[in-house]
Amino acid sequence: MMRHRPYLVGAAIGLFGCVAIASSPAKATPCSNLQSLQLDDTTITSATDNTSGVFVVPGSNPPNTIAGLPAFCRVTATLIPTADSSIKIEIWLPESTWNGRFLGTGGGGFQGVITYGELASGIQHGFAATNSDLGTGVSGCSPLYCGSDGNMGNPLAIAFGDPAAPSTGLFGHPERIKDFGYRAIHLMTVRGKEIANAFYRQSAHKSYFAGCSTGGQNALMEAQRYPDDYDGILAGAAAFNRTHLHMAGLASWQNTHASPGRFIQPGQMTLINQAVLAQCVGRDGGASTDPFLTDPRDCHFDPKALLCTGGKVPPACLTADQVTTIQNYYAGTIDPVNGQVINPGSERGNETDDVRALGLAFGERLPEPAFDGLFYWVFGPGFGHPASAVNFANFDFHHDVDTVDDQLAAVLNADSTDLGEFREHGGKLLMYHGWADPLIPSQSSINYFNALVANGGHGFEKASFDEDGSPALRRTQSYARLFMAPGLYHCSGGPGPNTFDALTPLVTWVETGVAPETIVATKFVNDTPPSVQMTRPLCVFPKVAKYSGSGSTSIAANFTCVADEPDFNQTPAPKFGP
């Protein structure tokens, strides 16, 4: 496992509140009996009791030990829906603390591994929990790499697990691409429920899914393709517009490598962030003392303000070339011929020099673009060679986009806004996204939510900003709600209150009909519990948290959620998704 991987996967489930046990645990069959369970296209490879309270992550060096676990039955299995598939799953089953609920969980990037932290969080809060490697592990994939020209000796690439030798990921394996796109998470759900039913001798009374990043894509794909799999779905920072999101990574790398002078030096992202905050903080509903923006769409900072003048030189200022780089960073991924937006740009306020946040400071220092493995699946090994017709350095954002979309978009992009079947069976969707996300543009989740409103409103109508809300917004919020998190990086970390429990409000919504209006987020000192630095309410979109004008700005109770004014939200051209 990668040392920095938690920043990719994030705390998808968040800090759980108390999820009440709704039923007495059923008498369970011995765990080891599950070894002989016969399921379609499934090989159960192990079924063992763990009563030690600890779990050592397989293959971790030094050993990564998860403590504080209840006694549980650990089942590992391989799913083989096609001759070329090999999907690894695990399901962890609390032996005496089951709350009667089933929990599917997601991971990040190209996955390729089991996300054990999600399984541990699940059973610690009473759920029967399952996770999958999405079928990419058999191709040697890791969260960051699933196709690569090798790390080329780059120390940052090596530190983040880039394999030394070139690889082509899922090139030539269309069935594995389908597994990654949607099939693995569905079959994990179906088989996971069957295994849990056999163990507890009864079905879970409710089923939930929680994931962030790729886990968020999995979440939306489940709601769209398999609406009966889950009663409640939690989708964080969803990578739902997958092909165009990865193109944004290519564009960002090309942007900083267009010439030697375009590269952003260490420390300069922090310089830019400080200038952004100095101009904009407190003008968007938050407090003037916040080290983050509450709604970055109200900020129109121009990096020209940092242009080197007089005797100043980088990194204390930006050259004209560097100003161009940052202007492009905010502008998004653009078709150079017709000007169409392929993927939204980065929001102001997400600038960071922390490479673990997987933003520009990380991507520009790699020998090839972050997450470009996706394009090896289409173009093969040539994508890693500058002499090839199409490669990471010359990818043409006018001619090559359709080539990728024609092969991958229908399989990978979870961009349908038809959630009618999910809604009709009582399903609830709770989305969240960090306003300071340096990896997936924050407004992407707003675009998807607005598209739901438009679809539910029988016409194009964005989220209303009046006090009562439009009929289309009210209809949408009856089954789908979005919470934007100020100061949150990609799924975890960031300068704002970045820890919150979004699953318990989802459970409450599904099981009692009480929809969440606010979620309290916490910022711990040095991001390490238990010492609290501040709390802040996350407001149901499109509302924002506004300081009441008295009392500490570190206490959530001194903020109220109020209607926001209409803000411009950059959207892709219609052909590139919501």
Coordinates of C-alpha atoms in Angstrom, one line a residue:
M1 CA 0.0 0.0 0.0
M2 CA 1.2 3.5 -0.7
R3 CA 2.3 5.7 2.1
H4 CA 0.3 8.6 0.8
R5 CA -2.8 6.7 -0.3
P6 CA -5.2 8.0 2.4
Y7 CA -5.2 11.3 0.6
L8 CA -6.5 9.6 -2.5
V9 CA -9.0 7.4 -0.9
G10 CA -10.0 9.7 1.9
A11 CA -12.3 9.2 4.8
A12 CA -15.3 8.3 2.7
I13 CA -17.4 7.2 5.6
G14 CA -16.1 10.1 7.8
L15 CA -16.3 10.1 11.6
F16 CA -19.3 8.1 12.4
G17 CA -21.9 9.2 14.9
C18 CA -23.8 6.7 16.9
V19 CA -25.7 4.4 14.5
A20 CA -28.4 2.8 16.6
I21 CA -28.8 -1.0 16.5
A22 CA -32.2 -1.6 15.1
S23 CA -32.4 -5.4 15.7
S24 CA -30.8 -8.0 17.9
P25 CA -28.0 -9.9 16.2
A26 CA -29.1 -13.1 14.7
K27 CA -27.5 -16.4 15.7
A28 CA -24.7 -16.9 13.2
T29 CA -23.3 -20.0 11.5
P30 CA -19.6 -20.6 12.1
C31 CA -17.5 -18.4 10.0
S32 CA -15.5 -21.3 8.6
N33 CA -18.6 -22.9 7.1
L34 CA -18.8 -20.1 4.6
Q35 CA -15.7 -21.5 2.9
S36 CA -17.9 -24.1 1.3
L37 CA -20.6 -21.7 0.2
Q38 CA -21.4 -22.1 -3.5
L39 CA -22.2 -18.9 -5.4
D40 CA -22.3 -18.2 -9.1
D41 CA -19.0 -17.3 -10.7
T42 CA -17.5 -17.0 -7.3
T43 CA -14.6 -18.7 -5.5
I44 CA -14.5 -18.1 -1.8
T45 CA -10.8 -18.2 -1.0
S46 CA -11.0 -17.9 2.8
A47 CA -13.4 -17.5 5.7
T48 CA -11.8 -17.0 9.1
D49 CA -12.7 -15.7 12.5
N50 CA -10.8 -12.7 13.8
T51 CA -11.3 -12.2 17.6
S52 CA -8.0 -10.5 18.3
G53 CA -9.3 -6.9 18.0
V54 CA -6.6 -6.1 15.5
F55 CA -5.9 -6.6 11.8
V56 CA -2.6 -6.4 10.0
V57 CA -3.1 -5.2 6.4
P58 CA -1.7 -7.9 4.1
G59 CA 1.6 -6.9 2.4
S60 CA 2.1 -3.7 4.4
N61 CA 5.7 -2.9 5.2
P62 CA 6.2 -1.7 7.8
P63 CA 3.1 -3.5 9.1
N64 CA -0.1 -1.4 9.1
T65 CA -2.1 -2.5 12.0
I66 CA -5.8 -1.6 12.5
A67 CA -6.8 -1.8 16.2
G68 CA -10.1 -1.5 18.1
L69 CA -12.0 -4.0 16.0
P70 CA -14.9 -6.2 17.2
A71 CA -14.8 -9.9 16.7
F72 CA -15.6 -10.5 13.0
C73 CA -15.7 -13.1 10.3
R74 CA -13.4 -12.2 7.4
V75 CA -14.4 -13.6 4.0
T76 CA -12.2 -13.2 0.9
A77 CA -13.5 -14.2 -2.6
T78 CA -12.7 -13.9 -6.3
L79 CA -15.5 -13.1 -8.7
I80 CA -15.1 -14.3 -12.3
P81 CA -18.1 -13.0 -14.4
T82 CA -16.1 -13.4 -17.6
A83 CA -13.2 -15.5 -18.7
D84 CA -10.9 -12.5 -18.4
S85 CA -12.2 -11.2 -15.1
S86 CA -10.6 -11.6 -11.6
I87 CA -12.4 -9.3 -9.1
K88 CA -11.2 -9.5 -5.5
I89 CA -13.7 -8.8 -2.8
E90 CA -13.7 -9.0 1.0
I91 CA -16.7 -8.9 3.4
W92 CA -16.2 -8.4 7.1
L93 CA -19.1 -9.6 9.3
P94 CA -19.4 -8.5 12.9
E95 CA -20.0 -11.6 15.0
S96 CA -22.0 -10.2 17.9
T97 CA -22.4 -6.4 17.1
W98 CA -24.2 -6.4 13.8
N99 CA -26.7 -3.6 13.5
G100 CA -28.8 -5.3 10.8
R101 CA -27.4 -3.2 8.0
F102 CA -25.2 -3.9 4.9
L103 CA -22.6 -1.5 3.8
G104 CA -20.8 -1.4 0.4
T105 CA -17.7 0.7 0.4
G106 CA -15.5 2.3 -2.3
G107 CA -11.9 3.2 -2.8
G108 CA -9.8 5.6 -4.9
G109 CA -8.2 6.0 -8.3
F110 CA -7.7 2.8 -10.2
Q111 CA -8.1 0.9 -7.0
G112 CA -6.4 -2.5 -7.6
V113 CA -6.3 -3.2 -3.8
I114 CA -8.8 -3.7 -1.0
T115 CA -9.4 -0.6 1.1
Y116 CA -9.1 -2.1 4.5
G117 CA -9.7 1.2 6.4
E118 CA -13.3 1.3 5.0
L119 CA -14.0 -2.2 6.1
A120 CA -12.7 -1.5 9.6
S121 CA -14.8 1.6 9.9
G122 CA -17.8 -0.3 8.8
I123 CA -17.6 -3.1 11.3
Q124 CA -16.6 -0.7 14.1
H125 CA -20.0 0.9 13.6
G126 CA -22.0 -2.3 13.4
F127 CA -22.3 -2.8 9.6
A128 CA -21.6 -5.9 7.6
A129 CA -19.1 -4.3 5.2
T130 CA -17.6 -5.1 1.8
N131 CA -15.0 -3.7 -0.5
S132 CA -13.5 -4.6 -3.9
D133 CA -10.3 -4.1 -5.8
L134 CA -12.6 -3.4 -8.9
G135 CA -10.9 -6.2 -10.8
T136 CA -7.8 -4.1 -11.7
G137 CA -5.4 -5.8 -9.3
V138 CA -5.0 -8.7 -11.7
S139 CA -3.5 -6.2 -14.2
G140 CA -1.0 -4.9 -11.6
C141 CA -2.9 -1.6 -11.0
S142 CA -2.6 0.5 -7.9
P143 CA -4.8 3.5 -7.0
L144 CA -2.5 6.0 -8.9
Y145 CA -1.2 3.8 -11.7
C146 CA -2.9 1.5 -14.2
G147 CA -0.7 2.0 -17.2
S148 CA 2.6 3.8 -17.1
D149 CA 5.9 4.3 -18.9
G150 CA 7.6 3.4 -15.6
N151 CA 8.8 5.8 -13.0
M152 CA 11.8 6.9 -15.1
G153 CA 13.8 7.3 -11.9
N154 CA 11.5 10.1 -10.7
P155 CA 11.7 10.1 -6.8
L156 CA 8.1 11.4 -6.4
A157 CA 6.7 8.8 -8.8
I158 CA 8.6 6.1 -6.9
A159 CA 7.4 7.3 -3.5
F160 CA 3.8 7.1 -4.8
G161 CA 4.2 3.6 -6.1
D162 CA 4.8 4.1 -9.8
P163 CA 6.1 0.7 -11.1
A164 CA 9.7 0.8 -12.4
A165 CA 8.8 -1.0 -15.6
P166 CA 6.3 0.2 -18.3
S167 CA 2.8 -1.3 -18.2
T168 CA -0.4 -1.0 -20.2
G169 CA -3.0 -1.5 -17.5
L170 CA -6.3 -2.7 -19.0
F171 CA -5.2 -2.3 -22.7
G172 CA -6.6 -5.2 -24.6
H173 CA -8.9 -6.2 -21.7
P174 CA -12.4 -4.7 -22.5
E175 CA -14.1 -7.0 -19.9
R176 CA -11.8 -5.7 -17.1
I177 CA -12.6 -2.2 -18.2
K178 CA -16.3 -3.0 -17.7
D179 CA -15.4 -4.5 -14.3
F180 CA -13.7 -1.3 -13.3
G181 CA -16.5 0.9 -14.6
Y182 CA -19.5 -0.7 -13.1
R183 CA -19.6 -4.5 -12.9
A184 CA -17.2 -5.1 -10.0
I185 CA -19.0 -2.9 -7.5
H186 CA -22.4 -4.4 -8.4
L187 CA -21.3 -8.0 -8.2
M188 CA -19.4 -7.2 -4.9
T189 CA -22.8 -6.0 -3.6
V190 CA -24.8 -9.0 -4.8
R191 CA -22.3 -11.6 -3.6
G192 CA -21.6 -9.6 -0.4
K193 CA -25.3 -9.7 0.5
E194 CA -25.5 -13.5 -0.2
I195 CA -22.5 -14.1 2.0
A196 CA -24.0 -12.0 4.8
N197 CA -27.3 -13.7 4.5
A198 CA -25.7 -17.1 4.8
F199 CA -23.7 -16.0 7.9
Y200 CA -26.6 -14.2 9.8
R201 CA -29.4 -16.5 8.4
Q202 CA -31.4 -13.4 7.6
S203 CA -31.2 -10.4 5.2
A204 CA -30.0 -7.0 6.2
H205 CA -33.0 -4.7 6.7
K206 CA -31.3 -1.8 4.9
S207 CA -28.3 -1.5 2.6
Y208 CA -26.0 1.5 2.2
F209 CA -23.1 2.4 0.0
A210 CA -20.4 5.0 0.9
G211 CA -17.5 6.0 -1.3
C212 CA -15.4 9.0 -2.2
S213 CA -13.5 9.8 -5.5
T214 CA -13.7 6.6 -7.5
G215 CA -15.9 5.4 -4.6
G216 CA -18.1 8.4 -5.5
Q217 CA -18.2 7.3 -9.1
N218 CA -19.1 3.8 -7.9
A219 CA -21.9 5.3 -5.8
L220 CA -23.5 7.2 -8.7
M221 CA -23.0 4.3 -11.0
E222 CA -25.0 2.1 -8.6
A223 CA -27.8 4.6 -8.4
Q224 CA -27.9 4.9 -12.2
R225 CA -27.4 1.3 -13.3
Y226 CA -28.5 -0.8 -10.3
P227 CA -31.1 1.3 -8.5
D228 CA -32.3 -1.6 -6.3
D229 CA -28.9 -2.5 -4.9
Y230 CA -28.9 0.1 -2.1
D231 CA -31.5 2.1 0.0
G232 CA -29.0 4.9 0.7
I233 CA -26.0 6.1 -1.2
L234 CA -23.2 8.4 -0.1
A235 CA -21.2 9.9 -2.9
G236 CA -18.2 12.0 -2.1
A237 CA -16.2 14.0 -4.6
A238 CA -17.4 11.7 -7.3
A239 CA -15.2 11.0 -10.3
F240 CA -18.3 10.5 -12.3
N241 CA -17.2 12.3 -15.5
R242 CA -14.2 9.9 -15.6
T243 CA -12.8 10.3 -19.1
H244 CA -12.9 14.1 -19.1
L245 CA -11.5 14.3 -15.5
H246 CA -8.5 12.3 -16.6
M247 CA -8.1 14.6 -19.6
A248 CA -7.9 17.4 -17.1
G249 CA -4.9 15.7 -15.6
L250 CA -3.2 15.6 -19.0
A251 CA -4.0 19.3 -19.7
S252 CA -2.6 20.3 -16.3
W253 CA 0.7 18.5 -17.0
Q254 CA 1.0 19.9 -20.5
N255 CA 0.2 23.4 -19.1
T256 CA 3.1 23.3 -16.7
H257 CA 5.5 21.7 -19.2
A258 CA 4.6 23.9 -22.2
S259 CA 8.0 25.6 -21.7
P260 CA 10.6 25.6 -18.8
G261 CA 9.3 29.0 -17.7
R262 CA 5.7 27.7 -17.2
F263 CA 6.6 25.4 -14.3
I264 CA 5.4 26.4 -10.9
Q265 CA 8.2 26.4 -8.3
P266 CA 8.0 24.9 -4.8
G267 CA 6.3 27.4 -2.5
Q268 CA 4.5 29.3 -5.2
M269 CA 1.2 27.5 -4.8
T270 CA 1.2 28.6 -1.1
L271 CA 2.0 32.2 -2.2
I272 CA -1.0 32.1 -4.6
N273 CA -3.3 30.7 -2.0
Q274 CA -2.3 33.4 0.5
A275 CA -3.0 36.1 -2.1
V276 CA -6.4 34.5 -2.9
L277 CA -7.4 34.5 0.8
A278 CA -6.2 38.0 1.3
Q279 CA -8.5 39.2 -1.5
C280 CA -11.5 37.0 -1.0
V281 CA -11.9 35.4 2.5
G282 CA -15.0 36.3 4.4
R283 CA -16.8 37.8 1.4
D284 CA -18.6 34.5 0.6
G285 CA -20.5 33.8 3.8
G286 CA -17.7 32.6 6.1
A287 CA -15.6 34.5 8.6
S288 CA -12.9 37.0 7.8
T289 CA -10.4 34.9 9.9
D290 CA -11.0 31.7 7.9
P291 CA -7.9 30.1 6.3
F292 CA -10.3 28.9 3.5
L293 CA -13.1 30.1 1.2
T294 CA -16.7 29.3 2.0
D295 CA -17.8 29.6 -1.7
P296 CA -14.9 30.2 -4.1
R297 CA -17.2 31.1 -6.9
D298 CA -17.4 34.5 -5.3
C299 CA -13.7 35.0 -5.7
H300 CA -12.3 36.4 -8.9
F301 CA -8.6 36.6 -8.0
D302 CA -6.4 37.3 -11.0
P303 CA -2.9 35.8 -10.7
K304 CA -1.6 38.9 -12.5
A305 CA -1.7 40.5 -9.1
L306 CA 1.5 38.5 -8.3
L307 CA 3.4 39.4 -11.4
C308 CA 7.0 40.1 -10.6
T309 CA 7.9 43.8 -10.7
G310 CA 10.9 45.8 -9.6
G311 CA 13.6 43.7 -8.1
K312 CA 11.3 40.8 -7.1
V313 CA 12.0 37.4 -8.6
P314 CA 10.4 33.9 -8.2
P315 CA 9.4 32.2 -6.0
A316 CA 8.3 35.4 -4.3
C317 CA 6.3 36.4 -7.3
L318 CA 5.1 35.0 -10.7
T319 CA 6.7 35.5 -14.1
A320 CA 4.4 36.3 -17.0
D321 CA 4.7 32.6 -18.1
Q322 CA 3.7 31.4 -14.6
V323 CA 0.7 33.8 -14.6
T324 CA -0.4 32.1 -17.8
T325 CA 0.0 28.7 -16.2
I326 CA -2.3 29.7 -13.2
Q327 CA -4.8 31.4 -15.5
N328 CA -5.1 28.1 -17.4
Y329 CA -5.3 26.2 -14.1
Y330 CA -8.5 28.2 -13.2
A331 CA -9.8 28.2 -16.8
G332 CA -10.3 24.5 -17.1
T333 CA -9.7 22.0 -19.9
I334 CA -10.6 23.7 -23.2
D335 CA -10.9 22.5 -26.8
P336 CA -8.4 24.8 -28.5
V337 CA -10.3 24.9 -31.7
N338 CA -13.9 25.7 -30.7
G339 CA -13.4 26.9 -27.1
Q340 CA -15.7 24.2 -25.6
V341 CA -15.1 23.4 -22.0
I342 CA -14.2 19.7 -21.6
N343 CA -13.8 19.7 -17.8
P344 CA -14.2 22.6 -15.3
G345 CA -11.2 24.4 -14.0
S346 CA -9.8 24.4 -10.5
E347 CA -11.5 26.6 -7.9
R348 CA -9.6 29.5 -6.3
G349 CA -8.6 28.5 -2.8
N350 CA -7.5 25.0 -3.5
E351 CA -3.8 25.9 -4.2
T352 CA -1.4 23.9 -2.1
D353 CA 2.2 22.8 -2.2
D354 CA 1.3 19.6 -0.3
V355 CA 2.0 16.8 -2.8
R356 CA -0.2 14.5 -0.8
A357 CA -3.2 16.5 -1.9
L358 CA -2.7 15.3 -5.5
G359 CA -3.0 18.7 -7.0
L360 CA -0.8 20.7 -9.4
A361 CA 2.2 20.6 -7.2
F362 CA 2.1 16.8 -7.3
G363 CA 1.2 16.3 -10.9
E364 CA 3.7 18.7 -12.5
R365 CA 6.6 16.9 -10.8
L366 CA 5.8 13.5 -12.3
P367 CA 7.6 12.3 -15.5
E368 CA 4.2 11.9 -17.1
P369 CA 0.7 13.1 -16.1
A370 CA -1.0 11.7 -13.0
F371 CA -3.7 9.1 -13.7
D372 CA -2.8 9.0 -17.4
G373 CA -3.0 5.2 -17.2
L374 CA -6.6 5.5 -18.5
F375 CA -5.2 6.5 -22.0
Y376 CA -2.9 3.5 -22.2
W377 CA -6.2 1.5 -22.2
V378 CA -7.1 3.2 -25.5
F379 CA -3.7 3.9 -27.2
G380 CA -1.6 1.1 -25.8
P381 CA 2.1 1.3 -24.8
G382 CA 2.8 4.0 -27.4
F383 CA 1.1 6.6 -25.1
G384 CA 4.2 6.6 -23.0
H385 CA 6.6 7.4 -25.9
P386 CA 7.0 11.0 -27.2
A387 CA 7.6 9.6 -30.7
S388 CA 4.2 8.1 -30.9
A389 CA 1.3 9.7 -32.9
V390 CA -0.7 10.1 -29.7
N391 CA 1.1 10.4 -26.4
F392 CA 0.9 12.2 -23.1
A393 CA 2.9 15.2 -24.3
N394 CA 1.0 15.8 -27.6
F395 CA -2.6 14.6 -26.7
D396 CA -4.8 16.8 -28.9
F397 CA -7.8 18.2 -27.0
H398 CA -9.7 18.7 -30.3
H399 CA -9.0 15.5 -32.2
D400 CA -8.2 12.9 -29.5
V401 CA -11.1 13.5 -27.1
D402 CA -13.6 11.7 -29.2
T403 CA -11.3 8.7 -29.7
V404 CA -11.2 8.1 -26.0
D405 CA -14.9 8.8 -25.4
D406 CA -15.9 6.5 -28.2
Q407 CA -14.2 3.6 -26.5
L408 CA -14.6 4.4 -22.8
A409 CA -17.3 7.0 -22.0
A410 CA -20.3 4.6 -22.1
V411 CA -18.5 2.2 -19.7
L412 CA -16.8 4.6 -17.3
N413 CA -18.8 7.9 -17.1
A414 CA -21.6 7.8 -14.5
D415 CA -23.2 10.9 -15.9
S416 CA -26.9 9.8 -16.4
T417 CA -29.3 12.0 -14.5
D418 CA -32.2 9.5 -14.8
L419 CA -32.5 8.3 -11.2
G420 CA -36.2 7.6 -11.5
E421 CA -36.1 4.0 -10.4
F422 CA -33.8 4.7 -7.5
R423 CA -36.1 7.5 -6.3
E424 CA -39.3 5.4 -6.8
H425 CA -38.1 2.6 -4.5
G426 CA -37.4 5.1 -1.8
G427 CA -33.6 5.5 -2.4
K428 CA -31.8 8.5 -1.0
L429 CA -28.6 10.0 -2.4
L430 CA -26.4 12.2 -0.3
M431 CA -23.5 13.9 -2.1
Y432 CA -20.6 16.0 -0.8
H433 CA -17.5 17.7 -2.2
G434 CA -14.7 19.8 -0.8
W435 CA -14.5 23.3 -2.0
A436 CA -10.7 23.2 -1.8
D437 CA -10.4 19.9 -3.8
P438 CA -7.2 20.2 -5.9
L439 CA -7.9 16.9 -7.8
I440 CA -11.6 16.9 -8.9
P441 CA -13.0 20.3 -9.6
S442 CA -15.5 21.2 -6.8
Q443 CA -18.2 22.5 -9.2
S444 CA -18.4 19.1 -10.9
S445 CA -20.7 17.8 -8.1
I446 CA -22.7 21.0 -8.4
N447 CA -23.1 20.4 -12.1
Y448 CA -24.4 16.9 -11.5
F449 CA -26.8 18.0 -8.9
N450 CA -28.0 20.9 -11.0
A451 CA -28.5 18.4 -13.8
L452 CA -30.7 16.3 -11.5
V453 CA -32.8 19.4 -10.7
A454 CA -33.1 20.1 -14.4
N455 CA -34.2 16.6 -15.2
G456 CA -36.6 16.5 -12.2
G457 CA -38.0 19.8 -13.2
H458 CA -39.0 18.8 -16.7
G459 CA -36.8 21.5 -18.1
F460 CA -33.5 23.3 -17.6
E461 CA -33.7 24.9 -14.2
K462 CA -30.7 25.3 -11.9
A463 CA -30.9 25.1 -8.2
S464 CA -33.1 27.9 -7.0
F465 CA -31.7 30.5 -4.6
D466 CA -35.0 31.8 -3.2
E467 CA -35.9 31.0 0.4
D468 CA -38.5 28.4 -0.4
G469 CA -36.8 26.8 -3.4
S470 CA -38.2 26.0 -6.8
P471 CA -40.6 23.1 -7.2
A472 CA -37.8 21.3 -9.2
L473 CA -35.3 21.8 -6.4
R474 CA -37.8 20.6 -3.8
R475 CA -38.6 17.5 -5.8
T476 CA -34.9 16.8 -6.2
Q477 CA -34.1 17.4 -2.6
S478 CA -36.7 14.9 -1.6
Y479 CA -34.3 12.1 -2.7
A480 CA -30.9 13.8 -3.5
R481 CA -29.0 16.4 -1.5
L482 CA -25.6 18.0 -1.9
F483 CA -23.3 19.4 0.8
M484 CA -20.3 21.5 -0.1
A485 CA -17.5 21.4 2.4
P486 CA -15.4 24.6 2.7
G487 CA -11.6 24.0 3.1
L488 CA -11.8 20.3 2.4
Y489 CA -9.2 18.8 0.0
H490 CA -9.9 15.7 -2.0
C491 CA -12.0 13.5 0.3
S492 CA -9.8 14.3 3.3
G493 CA -7.4 16.9 4.6
G494 CA -7.3 20.6 3.9
P495 CA -7.3 23.8 5.9
G496 CA -11.0 23.7 6.8
P497 CA -13.2 21.5 9.0
N498 CA -12.5 18.3 7.1
T499 CA -13.9 15.6 9.3
F500 CA -17.6 14.8 9.4
D501 CA -20.1 12.0 9.6
A502 CA -22.3 12.0 6.5
L503 CA -23.4 8.3 6.8
T504 CA -25.5 8.7 10.0
P505 CA -27.6 11.5 8.5
L506 CA -28.1 9.3 5.4
V507 CA -29.2 6.4 7.6
T508 CA -31.6 8.7 9.5
W509 CA -33.0 10.0 6.2
V510 CA -33.6 6.5 4.8
E511 CA -35.1 5.0 8.0
T512 CA -37.0 7.9 9.5
G513 CA -37.7 10.2 6.5
V514 CA -35.9 13.1 8.2
A515 CA -33.7 14.7 5.6
P516 CA -30.5 16.4 6.7
E517 CA -30.4 20.3 6.5
T518 CA -26.9 20.6 8.0
I519 CA -23.9 18.4 8.8
V520 CA -21.5 19.6 11.5
A521 CA -17.8 19.3 10.3
T522 CA -14.8 19.4 12.6
K523 CA -11.2 20.6 12.3
F524 CA -8.9 18.9 14.7
V525 CA -5.7 20.5 15.8
N526 CA -3.0 19.2 13.4
D527 CA -5.9 17.1 11.9
T528 CA -5.5 14.6 14.8
P529 CA -8.3 13.9 17.3
P530 CA -9.3 14.6 19.9
S531 CA -8.3 18.3 20.3
V532 CA -10.8 20.4 18.3
Q533 CA -9.7 23.5 16.5
M534 CA -13.0 24.5 15.1
T535 CA -16.5 23.3 14.0
R536 CA -18.6 24.6 11.2
P537 CA -22.0 23.6 9.7
L538 CA -22.1 22.2 6.2
C539 CA -25.3 23.5 4.6
V540 CA -27.6 21.7 2.2
F541 CA -26.8 23.2 -1.3
P542 CA -27.4 25.9 -2.4
K543 CA -27.4 27.4 1.1
V544 CA -24.1 28.6 2.6
A545 CA -22.9 29.1 6.2
K546 CA -23.0 32.7 7.3
Y547 CA -21.5 34.1 10.5
S548 CA -24.1 35.4 12.9
G549 CA -21.8 38.3 13.9
S550 CA -21.2 37.4 17.5
G551 CA -19.4 34.7 19.4
S552 CA -16.4 32.6 18.4
T553 CA -16.0 31.8 14.7
S554 CA -14.6 28.4 15.8
I555 CA -18.1 27.2 16.9
A556 CA -20.6 25.9 14.5
A557 CA -23.6 27.3 16.5
N558 CA -22.5 30.8 15.6
F559 CA -23.2 30.2 11.9
T560 CA -26.5 29.8 10.2
C561 CA -27.3 28.4 6.8
V562 CA -28.8 31.0 4.5
A563 CA -29.9 31.3 0.9
D564 CA -27.0 32.2 -1.4
E565 CA -27.1 34.5 -4.4
P566 CA -26.8 33.0 -7.9
D567 CA -23.2 32.2 -8.7
F568 CA -21.6 31.3 -12.0
N569 CA -20.8 27.6 -12.1
Q570 CA -18.5 26.6 -15.0
T571 CA -20.1 23.6 -16.8
P572 CA -18.7 21.4 -19.6
A573 CA -20.1 21.6 -23.1
P574 CA -23.3 19.4 -23.2
K575 CA -21.4 16.6 -25.2
F576 CA -18.9 16.3 -22.3
G577 CA -21.5 15.7 -19.6
P578 CA -23.1 17.7 -16.8

